[in-house]
Coordinates of C-alpha atoms in Angstrom, one line a residue:
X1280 CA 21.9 -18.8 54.0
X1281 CA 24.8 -18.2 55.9
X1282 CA 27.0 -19.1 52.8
X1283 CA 25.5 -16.1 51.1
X1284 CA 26.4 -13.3 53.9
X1285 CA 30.1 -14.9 53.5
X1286 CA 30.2 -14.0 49.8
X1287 CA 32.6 -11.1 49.0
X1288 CA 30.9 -10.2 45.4
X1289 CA 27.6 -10.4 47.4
X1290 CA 28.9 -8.5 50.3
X1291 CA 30.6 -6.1 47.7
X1292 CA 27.6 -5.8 45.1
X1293 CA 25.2 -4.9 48.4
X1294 CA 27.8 -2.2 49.9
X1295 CA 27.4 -0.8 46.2
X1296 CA 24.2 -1.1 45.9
X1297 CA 23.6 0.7 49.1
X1298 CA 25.3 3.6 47.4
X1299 CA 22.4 4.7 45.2
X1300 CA 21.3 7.1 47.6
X1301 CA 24.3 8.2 47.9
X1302 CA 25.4 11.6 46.4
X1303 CA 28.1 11.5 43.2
X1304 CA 30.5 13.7 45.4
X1305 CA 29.9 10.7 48.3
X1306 CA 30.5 7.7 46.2
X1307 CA 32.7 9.0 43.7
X1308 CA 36.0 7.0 44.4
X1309 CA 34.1 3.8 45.3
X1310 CA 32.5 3.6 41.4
X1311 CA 35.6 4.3 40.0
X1312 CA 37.5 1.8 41.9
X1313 CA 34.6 -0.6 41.1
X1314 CA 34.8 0.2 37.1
X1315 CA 38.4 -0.3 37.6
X1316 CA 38.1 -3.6 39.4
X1317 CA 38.4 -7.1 38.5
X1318 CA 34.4 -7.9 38.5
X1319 CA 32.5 -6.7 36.0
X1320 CA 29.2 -7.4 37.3
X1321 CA 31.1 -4.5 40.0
X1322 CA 31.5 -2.4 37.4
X1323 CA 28.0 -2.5 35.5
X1324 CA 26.6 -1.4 38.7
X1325 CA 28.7 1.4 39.3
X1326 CA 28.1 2.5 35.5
X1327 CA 24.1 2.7 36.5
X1328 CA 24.8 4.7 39.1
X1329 CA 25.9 7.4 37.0
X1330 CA 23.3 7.5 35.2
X1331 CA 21.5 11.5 35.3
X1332 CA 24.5 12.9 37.4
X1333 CA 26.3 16.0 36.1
X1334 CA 28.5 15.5 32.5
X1335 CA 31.1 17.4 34.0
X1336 CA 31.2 15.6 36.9
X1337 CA 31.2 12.3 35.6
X1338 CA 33.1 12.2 32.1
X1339 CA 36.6 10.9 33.2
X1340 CA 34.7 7.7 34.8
X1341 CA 32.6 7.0 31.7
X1342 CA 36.2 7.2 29.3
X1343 CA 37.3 5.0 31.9
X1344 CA 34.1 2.8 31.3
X1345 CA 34.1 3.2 28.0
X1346 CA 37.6 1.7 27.6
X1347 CA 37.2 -1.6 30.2
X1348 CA 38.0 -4.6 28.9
X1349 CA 34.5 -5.7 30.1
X1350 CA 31.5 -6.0 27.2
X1351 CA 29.2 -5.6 30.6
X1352 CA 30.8 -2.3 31.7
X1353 CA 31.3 -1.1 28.1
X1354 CA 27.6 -1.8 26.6
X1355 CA 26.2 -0.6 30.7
X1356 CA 27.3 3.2 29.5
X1357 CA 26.0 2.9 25.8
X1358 CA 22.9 1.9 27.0
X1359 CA 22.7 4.5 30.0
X1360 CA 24.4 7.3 28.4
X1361 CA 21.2 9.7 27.4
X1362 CA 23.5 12.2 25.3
X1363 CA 26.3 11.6 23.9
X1364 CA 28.8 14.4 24.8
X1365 CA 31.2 15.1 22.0
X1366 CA 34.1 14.7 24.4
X1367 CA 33.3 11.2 24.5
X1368 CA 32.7 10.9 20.6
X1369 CA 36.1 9.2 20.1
X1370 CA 35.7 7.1 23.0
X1371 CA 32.2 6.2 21.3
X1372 CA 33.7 5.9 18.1
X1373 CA 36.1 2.9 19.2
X1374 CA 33.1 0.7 20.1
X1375 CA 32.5 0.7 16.3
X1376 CA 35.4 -2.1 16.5
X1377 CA 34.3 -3.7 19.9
X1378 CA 34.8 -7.6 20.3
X1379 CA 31.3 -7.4 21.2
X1380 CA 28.6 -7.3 17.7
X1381 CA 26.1 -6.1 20.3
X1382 CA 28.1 -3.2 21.6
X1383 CA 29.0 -2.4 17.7
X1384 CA 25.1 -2.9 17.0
X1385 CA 24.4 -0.1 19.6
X1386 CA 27.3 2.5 19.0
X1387 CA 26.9 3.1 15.0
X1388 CA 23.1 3.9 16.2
X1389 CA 23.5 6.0 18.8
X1390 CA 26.6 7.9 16.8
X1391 CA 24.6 7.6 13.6
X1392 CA 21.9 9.1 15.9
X1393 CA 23.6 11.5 17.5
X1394 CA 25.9 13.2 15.2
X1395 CA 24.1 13.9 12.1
X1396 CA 27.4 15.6 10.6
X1397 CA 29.3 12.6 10.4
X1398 CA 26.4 9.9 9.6
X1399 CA 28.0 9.0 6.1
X1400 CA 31.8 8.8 7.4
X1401 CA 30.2 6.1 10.3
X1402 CA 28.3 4.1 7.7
X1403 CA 31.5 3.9 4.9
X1404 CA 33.4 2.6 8.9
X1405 CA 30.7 0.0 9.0
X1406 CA 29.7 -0.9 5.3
X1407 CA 31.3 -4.4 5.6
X1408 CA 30.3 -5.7 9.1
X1409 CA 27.9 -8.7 9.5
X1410 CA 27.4 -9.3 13.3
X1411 CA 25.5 -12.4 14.5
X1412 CA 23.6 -15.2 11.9
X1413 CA 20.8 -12.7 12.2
X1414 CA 23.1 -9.9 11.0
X1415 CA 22.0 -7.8 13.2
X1416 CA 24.7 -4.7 11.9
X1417 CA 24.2 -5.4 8.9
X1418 CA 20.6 -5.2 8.8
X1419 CA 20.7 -2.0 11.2
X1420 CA 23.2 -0.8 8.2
X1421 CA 21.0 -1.4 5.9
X1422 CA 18.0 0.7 7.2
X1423 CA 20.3 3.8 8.4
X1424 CA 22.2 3.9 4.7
X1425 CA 18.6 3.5 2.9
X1426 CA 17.3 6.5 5.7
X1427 CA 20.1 8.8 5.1
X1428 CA 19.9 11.3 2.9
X1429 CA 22.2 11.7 0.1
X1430 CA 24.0 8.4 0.9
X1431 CA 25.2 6.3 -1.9
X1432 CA 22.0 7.5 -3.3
X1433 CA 22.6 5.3 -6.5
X1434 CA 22.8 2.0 -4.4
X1435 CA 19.6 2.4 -2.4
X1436 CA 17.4 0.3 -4.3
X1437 CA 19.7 -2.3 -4.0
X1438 CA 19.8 -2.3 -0.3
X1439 CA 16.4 -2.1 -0.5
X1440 CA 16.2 -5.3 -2.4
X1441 CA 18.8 -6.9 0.2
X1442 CA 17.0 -6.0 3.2
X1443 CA 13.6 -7.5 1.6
X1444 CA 15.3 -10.4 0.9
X1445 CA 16.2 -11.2 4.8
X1446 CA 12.2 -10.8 5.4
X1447 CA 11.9 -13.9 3.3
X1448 CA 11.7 -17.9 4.0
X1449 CA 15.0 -18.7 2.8
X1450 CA 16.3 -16.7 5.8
X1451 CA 16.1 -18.2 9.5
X1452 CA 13.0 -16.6 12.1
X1453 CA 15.4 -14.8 13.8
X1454 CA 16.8 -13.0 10.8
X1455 CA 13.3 -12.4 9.2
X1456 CA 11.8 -11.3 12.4
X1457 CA 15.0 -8.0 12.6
X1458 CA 14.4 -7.4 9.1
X1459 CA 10.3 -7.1 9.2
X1460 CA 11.0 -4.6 11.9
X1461 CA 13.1 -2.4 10.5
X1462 CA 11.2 -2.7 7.4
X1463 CA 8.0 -2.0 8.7
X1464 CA 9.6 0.9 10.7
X1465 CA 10.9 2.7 7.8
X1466 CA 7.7 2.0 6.2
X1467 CA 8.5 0.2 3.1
X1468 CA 5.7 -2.3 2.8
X1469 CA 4.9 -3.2 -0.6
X1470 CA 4.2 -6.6 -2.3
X1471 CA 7.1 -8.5 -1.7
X1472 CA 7.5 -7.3 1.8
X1473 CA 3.7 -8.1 3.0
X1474 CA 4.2 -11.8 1.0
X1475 CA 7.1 -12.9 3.5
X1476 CA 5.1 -10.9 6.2
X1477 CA 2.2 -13.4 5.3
X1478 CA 4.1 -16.0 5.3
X1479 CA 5.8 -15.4 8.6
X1480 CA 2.4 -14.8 10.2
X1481 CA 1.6 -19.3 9.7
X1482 CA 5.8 -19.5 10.5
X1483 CA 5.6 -23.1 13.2
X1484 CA 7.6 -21.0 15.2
X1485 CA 4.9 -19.1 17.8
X1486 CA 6.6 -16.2 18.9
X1487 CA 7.8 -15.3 15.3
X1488 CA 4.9 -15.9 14.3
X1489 CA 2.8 -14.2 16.9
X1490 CA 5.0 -11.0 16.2
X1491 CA 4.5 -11.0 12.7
X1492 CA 0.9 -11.3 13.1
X1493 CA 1.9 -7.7 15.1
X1494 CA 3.3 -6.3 12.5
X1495 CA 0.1 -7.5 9.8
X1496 CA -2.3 -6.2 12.1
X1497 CA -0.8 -2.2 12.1
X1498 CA -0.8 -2.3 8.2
X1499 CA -4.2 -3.1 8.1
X1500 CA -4.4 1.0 9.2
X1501 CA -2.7 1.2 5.9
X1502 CA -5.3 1.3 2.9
X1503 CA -2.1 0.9 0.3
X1504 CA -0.9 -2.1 2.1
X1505 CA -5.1 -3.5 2.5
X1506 CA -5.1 -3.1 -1.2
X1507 CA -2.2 -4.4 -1.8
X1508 CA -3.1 -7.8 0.6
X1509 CA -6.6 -8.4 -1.6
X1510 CA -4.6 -8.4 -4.6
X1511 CA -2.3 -11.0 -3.5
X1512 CA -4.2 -13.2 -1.6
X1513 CA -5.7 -15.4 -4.6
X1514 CA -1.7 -16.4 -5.5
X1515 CA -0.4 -16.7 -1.4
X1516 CA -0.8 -20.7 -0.5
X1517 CA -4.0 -22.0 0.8
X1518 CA -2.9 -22.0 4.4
X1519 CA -1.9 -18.5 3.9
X1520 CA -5.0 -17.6 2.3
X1521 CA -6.5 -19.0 5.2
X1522 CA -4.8 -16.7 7.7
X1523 CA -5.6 -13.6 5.6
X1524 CA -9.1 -14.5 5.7
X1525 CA -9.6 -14.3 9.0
X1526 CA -8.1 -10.9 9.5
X1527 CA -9.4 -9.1 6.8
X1528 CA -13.2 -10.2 7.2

């Protein structure tokens, strides 16, 4: 192991790490020296560390964070952050064009979260992005610009009908998998949803399939959605029919 002790990351990462106990006042210069280092691995660790200390104390260092050129020191104070303080809105706000589709995933939320003023001006910034084969913004677009009231109110059904449609089989696991949940968490469940939810729950894939038997399972709380299930069930495909049969006796 002596190859280890001779590492400078290791040696660096565990002379930060010992900082933890440290107070902010204490340890100040060393995180932002390590956020404004060449490792980012450095710099995500120094980014937890200011996790629950002071705003005022800390703010310069996250704007410094915020505006690293690494996605691991950039997405470490998105996901830390607990509030977003609206001296960092703009840094926030340039995220919403980050190289990274998970860091541009996670800021329209948390600004679409957090500033309830400007939740339509956020969604027009973002109407065209895509992110992964999953479309994981634009599914998360979706279900914000169907949630938010007096948005494009005149277009909703048909984001409606285009988030449905990524529940579906012609759509990968992956892809049906985001759009079940954010389906099933802003509760629209109706025939065409539970069909592809069906579906998904016989998908050959097991943990798509386990976590759409997850999803079945809480909307059979739903006496709408049981209805809706015994109606269907005589048209869904025998190994379908199957499946149903087992949970609903």
């Amino acid at each position: 192991l002596n190859y280890l002790s001779e590492s400078p990351f290791l040696n660096s990462y565990m002379e930060l790490e010992v900082m933890r106990k440290q107070s902010l006042s204490e340890k100040k210069g060393a995180l932002l020296a390590a956020i404004m280092g060449p490792n980012e691995y450095l710099g995500q660790e120094a980014v937890v560390q200011l996790a629950g200390e002071p705003l005022r104390e800390t703010i310069l260092i996250y704007s410094q964070a915020l505006s690293d050129e690494s996605v691991l020191v950039r997405q470490a104070v998105i996901q830390s952050i607990d509030e977003i303080p609206v001296a960092l809105q703009k840094d926030f706000e340039v995220l919403l064009t980050d190289d990274s589709y998970i860091t541009q995933e996670i800021a329209l939320f948390r600004l679409w979260q957090e500033f309830p003023q400007q939740r339509m001006s956020y969604l027009d910034r973002m109407a065209g992005a895509i992110g992964f084969r999953e479309k994981n913004i634009r599914q998360l677009w979706l279900t914000l610009a169907i949630v938010t009231p007096g948005y494009r109110e005149d277009l909703r059904n048909s984001y409606i009908e285009e988030l449905m449609s990524y529940a579906g089989p012609a759509y990968s696991f992956e892809t049906r998998e985001l759009a079940l949940n954010y389906l099933t968490e802003i509760k629209i469940v109706n025939e065409e949803v539970l069909r592809s939810l069906v579906n998904a729950c016989v998908h050959p894939n097991w943990r798509f399939r386990n976590t759409a038997r997850d999803f079945l399972n809480k909307q059979l709380d739903n006496p709408i959605a049981l209805s809706k299930l015994n109606e269907i069930r005589s048209s869904l495909p025998q190994e379908e029919i199957a499946y149903l049969d087992r949970v609903l006796k």
